[in-house]
PDB file of C-alpha atoms in Angstrom:
ATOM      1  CA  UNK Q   1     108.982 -76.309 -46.259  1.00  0.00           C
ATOM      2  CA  UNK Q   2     108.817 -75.617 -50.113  1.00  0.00           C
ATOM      3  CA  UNK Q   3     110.968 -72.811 -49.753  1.00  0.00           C
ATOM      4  CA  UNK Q   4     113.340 -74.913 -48.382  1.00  0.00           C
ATOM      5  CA  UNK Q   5     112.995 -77.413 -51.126  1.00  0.00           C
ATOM      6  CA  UNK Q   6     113.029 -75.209 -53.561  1.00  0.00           C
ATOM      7  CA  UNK Q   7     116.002 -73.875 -52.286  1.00  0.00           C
ATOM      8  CA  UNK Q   8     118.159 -77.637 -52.168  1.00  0.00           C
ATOM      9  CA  UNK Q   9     117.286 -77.923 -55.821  1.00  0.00           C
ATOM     10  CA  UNK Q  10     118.434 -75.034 -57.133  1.00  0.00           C
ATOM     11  CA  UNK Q  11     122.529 -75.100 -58.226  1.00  0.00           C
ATOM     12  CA  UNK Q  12     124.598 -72.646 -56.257  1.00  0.00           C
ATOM     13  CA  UNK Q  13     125.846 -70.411 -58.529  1.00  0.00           C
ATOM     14  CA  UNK Q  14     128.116 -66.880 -58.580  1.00  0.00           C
ATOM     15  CA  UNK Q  15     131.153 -68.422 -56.632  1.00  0.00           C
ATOM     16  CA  UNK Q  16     128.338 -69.378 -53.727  1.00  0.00           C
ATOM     17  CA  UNK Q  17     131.852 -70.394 -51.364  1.00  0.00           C
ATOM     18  CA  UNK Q  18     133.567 -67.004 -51.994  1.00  0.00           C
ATOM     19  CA  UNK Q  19     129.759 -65.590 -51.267  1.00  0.00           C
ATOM     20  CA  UNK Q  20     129.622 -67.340 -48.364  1.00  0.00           C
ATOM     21  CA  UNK Q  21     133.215 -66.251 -46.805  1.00  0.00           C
ATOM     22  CA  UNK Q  22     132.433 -62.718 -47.957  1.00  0.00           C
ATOM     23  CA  UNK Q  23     129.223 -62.400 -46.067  1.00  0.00           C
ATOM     24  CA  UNK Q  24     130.878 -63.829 -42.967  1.00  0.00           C
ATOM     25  CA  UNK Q  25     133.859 -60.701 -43.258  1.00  0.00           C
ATOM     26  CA  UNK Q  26     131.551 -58.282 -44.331  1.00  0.00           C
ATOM     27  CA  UNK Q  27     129.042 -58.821 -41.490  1.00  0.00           C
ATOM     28  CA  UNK Q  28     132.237 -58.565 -38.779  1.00  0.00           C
ATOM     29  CA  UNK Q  29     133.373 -55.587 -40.571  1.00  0.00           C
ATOM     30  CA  UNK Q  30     129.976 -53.801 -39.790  1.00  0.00           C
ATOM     31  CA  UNK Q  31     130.106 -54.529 -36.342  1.00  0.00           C
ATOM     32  CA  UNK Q  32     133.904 -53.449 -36.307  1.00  0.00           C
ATOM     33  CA  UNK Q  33     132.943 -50.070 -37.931  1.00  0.00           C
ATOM     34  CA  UNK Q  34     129.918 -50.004 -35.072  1.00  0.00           C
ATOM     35  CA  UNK Q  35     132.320 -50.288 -32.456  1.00  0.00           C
ATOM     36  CA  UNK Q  36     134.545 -47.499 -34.051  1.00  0.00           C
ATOM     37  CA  UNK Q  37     131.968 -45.203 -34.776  1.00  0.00           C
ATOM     38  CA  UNK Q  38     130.963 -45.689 -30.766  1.00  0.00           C
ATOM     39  CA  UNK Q  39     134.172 -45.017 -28.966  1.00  0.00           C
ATOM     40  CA  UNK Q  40     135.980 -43.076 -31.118  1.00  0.00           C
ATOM     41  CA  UNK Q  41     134.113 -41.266 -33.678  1.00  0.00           C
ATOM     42  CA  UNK Q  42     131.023 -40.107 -31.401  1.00  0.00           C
ATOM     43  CA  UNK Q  43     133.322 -39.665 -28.632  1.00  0.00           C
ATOM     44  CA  UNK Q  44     135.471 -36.799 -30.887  1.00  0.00           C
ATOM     45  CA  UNK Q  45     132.333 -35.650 -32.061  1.00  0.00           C
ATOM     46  CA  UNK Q  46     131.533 -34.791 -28.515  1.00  0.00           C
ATOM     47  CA  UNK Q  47     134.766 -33.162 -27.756  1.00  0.00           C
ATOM     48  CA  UNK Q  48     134.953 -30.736 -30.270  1.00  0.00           C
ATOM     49  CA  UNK Q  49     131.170 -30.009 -31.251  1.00  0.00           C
ATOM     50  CA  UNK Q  50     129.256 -28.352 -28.297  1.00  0.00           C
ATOM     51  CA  UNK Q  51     126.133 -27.740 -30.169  1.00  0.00           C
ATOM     52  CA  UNK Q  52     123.879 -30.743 -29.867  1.00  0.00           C
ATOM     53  CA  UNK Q  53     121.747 -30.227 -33.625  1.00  0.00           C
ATOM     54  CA  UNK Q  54     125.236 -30.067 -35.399  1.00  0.00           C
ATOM     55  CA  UNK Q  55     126.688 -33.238 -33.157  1.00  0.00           C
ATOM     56  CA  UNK Q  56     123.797 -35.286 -34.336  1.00  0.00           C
ATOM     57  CA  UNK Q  57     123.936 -33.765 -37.918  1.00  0.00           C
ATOM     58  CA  UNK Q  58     127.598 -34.904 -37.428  1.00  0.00           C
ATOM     59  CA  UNK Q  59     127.049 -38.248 -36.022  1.00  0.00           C
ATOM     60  CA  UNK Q  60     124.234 -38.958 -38.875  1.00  0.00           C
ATOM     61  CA  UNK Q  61     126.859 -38.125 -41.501  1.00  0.00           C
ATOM     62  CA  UNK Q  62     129.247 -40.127 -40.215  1.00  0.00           C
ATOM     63  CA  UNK Q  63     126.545 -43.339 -40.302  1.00  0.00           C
ATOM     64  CA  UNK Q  64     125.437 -42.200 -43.658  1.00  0.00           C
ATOM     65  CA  UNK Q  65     129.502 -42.216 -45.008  1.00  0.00           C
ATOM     66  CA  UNK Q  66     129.868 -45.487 -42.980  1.00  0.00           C
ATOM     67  CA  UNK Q  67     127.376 -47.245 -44.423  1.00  0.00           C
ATOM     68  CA  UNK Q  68     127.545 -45.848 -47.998  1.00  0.00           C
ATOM     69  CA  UNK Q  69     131.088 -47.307 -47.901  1.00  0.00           C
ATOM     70  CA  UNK Q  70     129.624 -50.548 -46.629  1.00  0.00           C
ATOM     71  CA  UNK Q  71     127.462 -50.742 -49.224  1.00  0.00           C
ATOM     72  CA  UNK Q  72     129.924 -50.481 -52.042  1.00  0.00           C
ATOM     73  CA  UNK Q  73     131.756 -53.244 -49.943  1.00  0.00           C
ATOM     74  CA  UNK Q  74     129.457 -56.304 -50.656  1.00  0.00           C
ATOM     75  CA  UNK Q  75     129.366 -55.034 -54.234  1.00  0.00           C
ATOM     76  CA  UNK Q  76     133.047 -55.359 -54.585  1.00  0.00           C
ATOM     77  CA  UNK Q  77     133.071 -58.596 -52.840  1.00  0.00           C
ATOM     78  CA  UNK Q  78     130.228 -59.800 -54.783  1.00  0.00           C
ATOM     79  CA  UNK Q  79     127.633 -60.414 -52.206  1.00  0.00           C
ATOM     80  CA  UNK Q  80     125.253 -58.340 -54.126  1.00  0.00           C
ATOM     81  CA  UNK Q  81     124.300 -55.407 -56.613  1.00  0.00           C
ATOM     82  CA  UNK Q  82     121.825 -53.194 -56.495  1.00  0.00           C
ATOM     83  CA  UNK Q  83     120.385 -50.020 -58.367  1.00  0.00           C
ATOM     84  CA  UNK Q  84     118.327 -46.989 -56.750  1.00  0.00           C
ATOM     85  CA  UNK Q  85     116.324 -45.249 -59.153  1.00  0.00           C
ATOM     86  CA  UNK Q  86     114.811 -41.791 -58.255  1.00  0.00           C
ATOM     87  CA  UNK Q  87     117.136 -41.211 -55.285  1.00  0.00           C
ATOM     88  CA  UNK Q  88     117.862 -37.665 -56.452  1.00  0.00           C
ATOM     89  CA  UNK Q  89     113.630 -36.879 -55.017  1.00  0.00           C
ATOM     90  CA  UNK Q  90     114.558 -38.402 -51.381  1.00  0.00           C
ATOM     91  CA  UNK Q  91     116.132 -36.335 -48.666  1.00  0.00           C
ATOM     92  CA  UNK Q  92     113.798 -33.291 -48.758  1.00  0.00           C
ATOM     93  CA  UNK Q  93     112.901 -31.204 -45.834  1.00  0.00           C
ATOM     94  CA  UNK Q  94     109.395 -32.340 -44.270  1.00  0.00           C
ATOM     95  CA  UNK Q  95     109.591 -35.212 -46.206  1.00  0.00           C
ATOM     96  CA  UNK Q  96     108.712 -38.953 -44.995  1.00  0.00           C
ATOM     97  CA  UNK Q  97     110.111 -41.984 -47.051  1.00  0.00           C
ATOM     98  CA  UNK Q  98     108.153 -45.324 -46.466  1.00  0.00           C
ATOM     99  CA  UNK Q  99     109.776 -48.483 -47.620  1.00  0.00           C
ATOM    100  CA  UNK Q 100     108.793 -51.772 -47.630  1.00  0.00           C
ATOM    101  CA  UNK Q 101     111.142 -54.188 -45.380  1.00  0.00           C
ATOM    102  CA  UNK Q 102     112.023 -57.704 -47.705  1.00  0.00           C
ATOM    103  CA  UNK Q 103     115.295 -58.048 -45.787  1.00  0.00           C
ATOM    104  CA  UNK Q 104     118.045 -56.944 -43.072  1.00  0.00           C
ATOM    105  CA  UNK Q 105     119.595 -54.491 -45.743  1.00  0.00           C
ATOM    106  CA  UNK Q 106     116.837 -52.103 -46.749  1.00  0.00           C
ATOM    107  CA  UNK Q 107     117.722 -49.553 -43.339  1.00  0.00           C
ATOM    108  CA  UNK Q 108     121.274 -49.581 -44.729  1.00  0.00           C
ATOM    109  CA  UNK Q 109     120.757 -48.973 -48.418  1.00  0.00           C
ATOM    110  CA  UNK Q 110     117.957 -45.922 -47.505  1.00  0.00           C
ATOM    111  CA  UNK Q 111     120.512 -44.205 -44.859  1.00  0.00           C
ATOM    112  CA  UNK Q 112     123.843 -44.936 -47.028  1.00  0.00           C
ATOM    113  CA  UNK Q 113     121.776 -42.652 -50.041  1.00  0.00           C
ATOM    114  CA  UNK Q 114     119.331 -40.465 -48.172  1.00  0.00           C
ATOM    115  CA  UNK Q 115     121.681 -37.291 -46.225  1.00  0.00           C
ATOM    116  CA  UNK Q 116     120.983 -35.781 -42.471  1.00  0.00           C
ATOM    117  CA  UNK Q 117     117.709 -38.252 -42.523  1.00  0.00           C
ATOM    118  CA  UNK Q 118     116.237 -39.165 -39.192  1.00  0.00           C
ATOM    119  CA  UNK Q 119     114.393 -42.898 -39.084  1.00  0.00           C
ATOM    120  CA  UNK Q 120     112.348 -44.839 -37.126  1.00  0.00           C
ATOM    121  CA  UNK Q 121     113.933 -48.008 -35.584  1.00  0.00           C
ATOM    122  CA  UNK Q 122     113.045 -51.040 -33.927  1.00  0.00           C
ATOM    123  CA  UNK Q 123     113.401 -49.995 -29.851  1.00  0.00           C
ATOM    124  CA  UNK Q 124     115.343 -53.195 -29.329  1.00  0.00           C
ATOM    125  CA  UNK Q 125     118.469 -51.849 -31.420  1.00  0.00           C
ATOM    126  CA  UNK Q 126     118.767 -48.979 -28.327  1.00  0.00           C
ATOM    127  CA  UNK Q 127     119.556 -51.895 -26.371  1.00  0.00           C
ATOM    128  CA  UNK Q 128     122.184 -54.068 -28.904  1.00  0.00           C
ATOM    129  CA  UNK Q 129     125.944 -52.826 -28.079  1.00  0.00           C
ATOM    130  CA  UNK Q 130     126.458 -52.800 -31.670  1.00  0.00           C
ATOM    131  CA  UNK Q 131     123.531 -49.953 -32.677  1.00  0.00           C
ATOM    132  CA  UNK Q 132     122.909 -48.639 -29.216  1.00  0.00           C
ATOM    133  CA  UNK Q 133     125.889 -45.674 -30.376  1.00  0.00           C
ATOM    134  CA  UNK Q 134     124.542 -44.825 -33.493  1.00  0.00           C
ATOM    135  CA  UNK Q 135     120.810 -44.850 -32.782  1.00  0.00           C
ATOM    136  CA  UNK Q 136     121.412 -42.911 -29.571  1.00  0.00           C
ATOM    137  CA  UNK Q 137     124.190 -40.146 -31.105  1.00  0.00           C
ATOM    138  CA  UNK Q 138     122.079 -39.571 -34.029  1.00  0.00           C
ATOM    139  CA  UNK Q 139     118.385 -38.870 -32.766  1.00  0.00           C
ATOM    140  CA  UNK Q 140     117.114 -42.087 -34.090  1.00  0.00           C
ATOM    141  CA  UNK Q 141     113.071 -42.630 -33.041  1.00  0.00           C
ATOM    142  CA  UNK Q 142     112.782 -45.928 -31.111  1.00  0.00           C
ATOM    143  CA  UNK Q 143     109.512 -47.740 -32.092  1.00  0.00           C
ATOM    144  CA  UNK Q 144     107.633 -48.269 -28.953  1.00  0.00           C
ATOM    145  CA  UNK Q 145     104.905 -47.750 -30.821  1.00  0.00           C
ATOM    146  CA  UNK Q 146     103.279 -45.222 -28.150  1.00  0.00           C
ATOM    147  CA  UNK Q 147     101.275 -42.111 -28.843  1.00  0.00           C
ATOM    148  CA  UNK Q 148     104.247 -39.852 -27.402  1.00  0.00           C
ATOM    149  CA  UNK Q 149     106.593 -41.903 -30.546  1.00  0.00           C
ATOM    150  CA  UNK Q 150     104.042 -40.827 -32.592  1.00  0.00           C
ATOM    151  CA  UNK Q 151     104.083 -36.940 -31.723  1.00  0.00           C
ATOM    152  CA  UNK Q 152     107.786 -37.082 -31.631  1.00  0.00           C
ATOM    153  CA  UNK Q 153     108.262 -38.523 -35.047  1.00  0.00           C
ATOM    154  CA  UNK Q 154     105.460 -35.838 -36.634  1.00  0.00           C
ATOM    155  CA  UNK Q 155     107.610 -33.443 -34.699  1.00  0.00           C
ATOM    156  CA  UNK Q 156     111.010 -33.709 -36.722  1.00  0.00           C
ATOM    157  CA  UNK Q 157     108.856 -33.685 -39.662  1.00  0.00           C
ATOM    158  CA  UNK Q 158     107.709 -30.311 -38.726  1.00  0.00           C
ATOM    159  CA  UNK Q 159     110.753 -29.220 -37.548  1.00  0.00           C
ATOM    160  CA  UNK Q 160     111.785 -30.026 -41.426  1.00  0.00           C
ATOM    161  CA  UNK Q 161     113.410 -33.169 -41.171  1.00  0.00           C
ATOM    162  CA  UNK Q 162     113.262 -36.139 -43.260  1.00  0.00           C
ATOM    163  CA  UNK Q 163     112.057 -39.697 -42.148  1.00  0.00           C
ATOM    164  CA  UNK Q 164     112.078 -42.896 -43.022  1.00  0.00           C
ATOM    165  CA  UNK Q 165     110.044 -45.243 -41.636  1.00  0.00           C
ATOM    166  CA  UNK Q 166     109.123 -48.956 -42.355  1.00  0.00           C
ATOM    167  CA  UNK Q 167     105.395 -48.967 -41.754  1.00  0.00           C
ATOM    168  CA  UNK Q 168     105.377 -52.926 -41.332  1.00  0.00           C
ATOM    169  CA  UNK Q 169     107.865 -52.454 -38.364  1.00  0.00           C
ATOM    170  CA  UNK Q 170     109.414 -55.163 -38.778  1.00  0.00           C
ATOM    171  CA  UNK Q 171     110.862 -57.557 -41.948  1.00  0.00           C
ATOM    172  CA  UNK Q 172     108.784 -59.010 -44.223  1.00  0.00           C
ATOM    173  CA  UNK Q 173     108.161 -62.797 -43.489  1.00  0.00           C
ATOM    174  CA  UNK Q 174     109.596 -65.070 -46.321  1.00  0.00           C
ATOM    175  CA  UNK Q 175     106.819 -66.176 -48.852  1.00  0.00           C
ATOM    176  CA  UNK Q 176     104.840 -63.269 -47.518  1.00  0.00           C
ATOM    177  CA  UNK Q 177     103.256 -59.493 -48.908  1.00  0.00           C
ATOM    178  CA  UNK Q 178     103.926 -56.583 -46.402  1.00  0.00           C
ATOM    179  CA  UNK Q 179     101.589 -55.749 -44.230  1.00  0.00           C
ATOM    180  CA  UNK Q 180     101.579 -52.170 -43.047  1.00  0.00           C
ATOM    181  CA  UNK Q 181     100.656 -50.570 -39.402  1.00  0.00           C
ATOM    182  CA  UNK Q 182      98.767 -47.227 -39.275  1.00  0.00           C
ATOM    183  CA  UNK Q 183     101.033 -45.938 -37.113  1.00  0.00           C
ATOM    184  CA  UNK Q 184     103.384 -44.747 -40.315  1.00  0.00           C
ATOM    185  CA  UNK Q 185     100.062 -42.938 -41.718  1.00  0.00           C
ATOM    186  CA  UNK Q 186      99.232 -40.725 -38.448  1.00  0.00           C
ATOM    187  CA  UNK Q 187     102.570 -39.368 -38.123  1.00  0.00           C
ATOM    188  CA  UNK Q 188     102.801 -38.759 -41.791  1.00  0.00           C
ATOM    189  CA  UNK Q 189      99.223 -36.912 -41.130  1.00  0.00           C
ATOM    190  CA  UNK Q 190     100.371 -34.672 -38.238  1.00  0.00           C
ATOM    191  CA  UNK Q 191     103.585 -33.871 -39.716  1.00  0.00           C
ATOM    192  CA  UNK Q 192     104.171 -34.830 -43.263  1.00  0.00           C
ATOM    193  CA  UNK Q 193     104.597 -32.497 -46.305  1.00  0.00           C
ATOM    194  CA  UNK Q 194     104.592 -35.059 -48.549  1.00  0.00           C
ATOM    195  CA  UNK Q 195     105.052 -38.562 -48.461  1.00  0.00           C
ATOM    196  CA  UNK Q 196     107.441 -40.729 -51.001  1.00  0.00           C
ATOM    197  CA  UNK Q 197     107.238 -44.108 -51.284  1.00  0.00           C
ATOM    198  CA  UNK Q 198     110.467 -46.546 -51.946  1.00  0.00           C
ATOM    199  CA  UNK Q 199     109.838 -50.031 -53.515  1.00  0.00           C
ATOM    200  CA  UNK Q 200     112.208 -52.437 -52.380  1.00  0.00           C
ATOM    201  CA  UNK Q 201     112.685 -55.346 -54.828  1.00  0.00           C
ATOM    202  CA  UNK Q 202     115.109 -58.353 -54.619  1.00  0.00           C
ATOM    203  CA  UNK Q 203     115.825 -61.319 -57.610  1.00  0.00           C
ATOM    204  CA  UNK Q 204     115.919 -63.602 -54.539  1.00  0.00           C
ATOM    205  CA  UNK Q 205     114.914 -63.363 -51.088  1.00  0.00           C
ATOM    206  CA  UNK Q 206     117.492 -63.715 -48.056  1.00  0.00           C
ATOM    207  CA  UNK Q 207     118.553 -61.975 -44.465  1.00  0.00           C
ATOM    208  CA  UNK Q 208     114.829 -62.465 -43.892  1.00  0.00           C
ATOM    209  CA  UNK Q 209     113.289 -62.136 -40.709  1.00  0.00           C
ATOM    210  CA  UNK Q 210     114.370 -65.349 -38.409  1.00  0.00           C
ATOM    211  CA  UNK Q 211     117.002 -66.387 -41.118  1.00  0.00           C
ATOM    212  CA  UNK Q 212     120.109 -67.207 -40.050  1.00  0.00           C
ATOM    213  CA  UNK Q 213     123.173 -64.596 -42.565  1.00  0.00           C
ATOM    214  CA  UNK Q 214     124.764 -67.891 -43.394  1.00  0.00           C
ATOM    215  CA  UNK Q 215     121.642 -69.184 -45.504  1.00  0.00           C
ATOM    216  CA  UNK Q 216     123.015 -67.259 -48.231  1.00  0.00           C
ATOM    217  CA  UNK Q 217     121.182 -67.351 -51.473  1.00  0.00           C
ATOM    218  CA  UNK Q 218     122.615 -69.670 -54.155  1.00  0.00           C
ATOM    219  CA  UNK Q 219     122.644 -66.778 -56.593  1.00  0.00           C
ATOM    220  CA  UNK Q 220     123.655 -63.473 -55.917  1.00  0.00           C
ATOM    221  CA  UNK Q 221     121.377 -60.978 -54.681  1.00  0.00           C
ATOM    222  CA  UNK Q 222     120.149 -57.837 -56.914  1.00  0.00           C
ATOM    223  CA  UNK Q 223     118.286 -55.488 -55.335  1.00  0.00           C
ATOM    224  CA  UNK Q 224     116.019 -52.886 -56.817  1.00  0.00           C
ATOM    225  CA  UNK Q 225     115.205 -49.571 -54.998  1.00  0.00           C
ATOM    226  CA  UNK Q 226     112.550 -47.373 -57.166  1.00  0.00           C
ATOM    227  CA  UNK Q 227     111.652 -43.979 -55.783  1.00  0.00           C
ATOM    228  CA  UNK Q 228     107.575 -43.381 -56.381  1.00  0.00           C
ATOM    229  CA  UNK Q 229     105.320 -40.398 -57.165  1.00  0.00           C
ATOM    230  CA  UNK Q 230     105.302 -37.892 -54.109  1.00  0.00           C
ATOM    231  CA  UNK Q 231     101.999 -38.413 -51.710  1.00  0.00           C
ATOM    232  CA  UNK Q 232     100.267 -35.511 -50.464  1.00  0.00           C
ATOM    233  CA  UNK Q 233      98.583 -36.402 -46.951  1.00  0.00           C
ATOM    234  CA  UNK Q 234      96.226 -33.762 -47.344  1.00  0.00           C
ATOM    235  CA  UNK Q 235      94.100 -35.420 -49.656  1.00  0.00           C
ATOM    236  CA  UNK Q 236      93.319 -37.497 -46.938  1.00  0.00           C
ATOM    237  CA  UNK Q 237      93.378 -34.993 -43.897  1.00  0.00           C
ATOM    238  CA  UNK Q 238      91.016 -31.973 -45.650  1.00  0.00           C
ATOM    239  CA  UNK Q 239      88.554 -34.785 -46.461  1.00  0.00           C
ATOM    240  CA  UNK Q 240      87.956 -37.250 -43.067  1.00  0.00           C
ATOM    241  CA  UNK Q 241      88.832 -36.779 -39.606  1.00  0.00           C
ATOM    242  CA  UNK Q 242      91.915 -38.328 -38.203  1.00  0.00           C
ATOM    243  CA  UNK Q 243      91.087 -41.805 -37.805  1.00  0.00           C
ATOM    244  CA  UNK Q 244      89.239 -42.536 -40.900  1.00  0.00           C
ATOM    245  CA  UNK Q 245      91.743 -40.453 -42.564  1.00  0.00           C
ATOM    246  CA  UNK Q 246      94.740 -42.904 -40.943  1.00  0.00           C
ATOM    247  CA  UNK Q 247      92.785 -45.819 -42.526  1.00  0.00           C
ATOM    248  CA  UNK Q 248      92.467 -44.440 -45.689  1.00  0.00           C
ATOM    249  CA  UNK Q 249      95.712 -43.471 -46.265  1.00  0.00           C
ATOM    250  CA  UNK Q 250      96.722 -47.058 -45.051  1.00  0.00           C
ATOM    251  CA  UNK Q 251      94.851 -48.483 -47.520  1.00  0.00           C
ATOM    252  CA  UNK Q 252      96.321 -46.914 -50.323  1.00  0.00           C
ATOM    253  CA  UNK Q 253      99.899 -47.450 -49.206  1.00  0.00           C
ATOM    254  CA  UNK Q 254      98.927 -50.802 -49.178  1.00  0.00           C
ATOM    255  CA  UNK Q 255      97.710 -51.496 -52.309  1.00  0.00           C
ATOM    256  CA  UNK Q 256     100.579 -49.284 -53.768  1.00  0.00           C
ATOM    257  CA  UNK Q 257     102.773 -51.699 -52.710  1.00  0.00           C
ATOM    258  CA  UNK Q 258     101.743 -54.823 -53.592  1.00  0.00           C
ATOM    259  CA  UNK Q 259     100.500 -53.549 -56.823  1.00  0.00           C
ATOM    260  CA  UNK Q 260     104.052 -52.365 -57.502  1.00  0.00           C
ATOM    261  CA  UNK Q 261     105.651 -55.662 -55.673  1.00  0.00           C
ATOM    262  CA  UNK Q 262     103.417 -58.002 -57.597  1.00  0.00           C
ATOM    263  CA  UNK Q 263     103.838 -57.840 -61.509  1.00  0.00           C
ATOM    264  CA  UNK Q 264     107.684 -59.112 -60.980  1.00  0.00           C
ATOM    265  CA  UNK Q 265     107.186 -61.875 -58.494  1.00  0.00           C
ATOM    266  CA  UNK Q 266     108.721 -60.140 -55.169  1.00  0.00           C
ATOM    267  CA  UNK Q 267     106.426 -61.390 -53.329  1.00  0.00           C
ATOM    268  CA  UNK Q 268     106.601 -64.970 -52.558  1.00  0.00           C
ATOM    269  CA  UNK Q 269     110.217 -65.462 -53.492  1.00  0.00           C
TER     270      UNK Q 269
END
């Protein structure tokens, strides 16, 4: 309720109306390029690639240059800007990224600028004709939050992948800090090099969990990604056994993040 008030007295600013109309194309030009990328891109990608690792190398290029464009979309149209600093250190092999989740965005920004990168999704985008392609063409890990997700995702880090994964599994409630599962710290523990972790800020908070696209902001949204200082998981995993050492490493992913998310006023907004 005082988000919402807070919200009806602020002036719309940034052409909110032009905003508003661009959000509306922009959001029926992703699910156009979905649709492409499903019947005619993967389908090609089929015919002429036999060899399943380079079709899903393929496929995950082709969602990577898809949304990458998209991306510099909604900056033309002024929906949004955004700067990622440190994005040179992501996309190593047996490396997991870990990301806070403020809004619908983040999964798109982190694929669009991280190459060939694997990611953990929610298991219900398997099921929506719009992501069901991509997810399935490119390898994506479907959170069922099992122990046999968690031994597949450590696998493609061994294997020398890179992953993302959004340890709170979900978006960050509006007006609320992130909370993060353990399950992101066991599979960084059983397969893991090292561990980076991405701060995801925003000037103003919107495509929040449970909010509607068309509650745009009445400013335009900036949106700061920041690269941290590597992790190594065995400073955890030489000192505790696997549970403890889950915990642990929780912990401090935890207060990484909202130490980093505090000091500006992320969280909350």
């Amino acid at each position: 309720m005082k988000t919402d008030a807070l919200r009806a007295a602020t002036p719309r600013q940034d052409a909110w109306i032009l905003r508003l109309l661009a959000t509306a194309l922009a959001f029926g030009i992703f699910g156009l390029g979905a649709v492409l990328l499903r019947l005619v891109v993967f389908p090609a990608q089929r015919l002429f690639t036999r060899d399943r690792t380079h079709r899903r190398d393929r496929a995950r290029a082709a969602i990577t240059w898809t949304f990458h464009r998209f991306v510099r979309l909604l900056v033309r149209m002024g929906v949004l800007t955004y700067e990622f600093r440190g994005v040179e250190a992501l996309g190593r092999p047996h490396q997991m990224i870990v990301a806070n989740h403020p809004s619908l965005l983040d999964v798109v920004f982190l694929i669009a600028h991280v190459r060939n990168a694997n990611c953990v999704v929610k298991h219900t985008l398997a099921r929506n004709p719009f992501t069901a392609g991509p997810v399935r063409h490119a390898g994506y890990i479907t959170n069922d939050e099992s122990l046999d997700m968690l031994e597949r995702a450590a696998q493609v880090l061994r294997d020398g992948e890179t992953l993302i994964v959004f340890p709170e599994g979900t978006r960050t409630p509006a007006g609320g800090a992130p909370r993060f599962h353990r399950g992101a710290c066991a599979i960084a523990l059983r397969g893991a090099r090292v561990v980076t972790p991405v701060v995801i800020r925003m000037n103003t908070r919107s495509l929040t969990k449970g909010e509607p696209w068309y509650r745009i902001p009445h400013r335009r949204m900036h949106y700061v990604l920041q690269a941290g200082p590597d992790i190594d998981p065995r400073q955890w995993n030489d000192r505790y056994p696997a549970p403890i050492a889950g915990r642990r490493m929780n912990d401090y992913l935890h207060d990484y993040f909202r130490t980093e998310l505090e000091p500006d006023g992320t969280i909350g907004k």
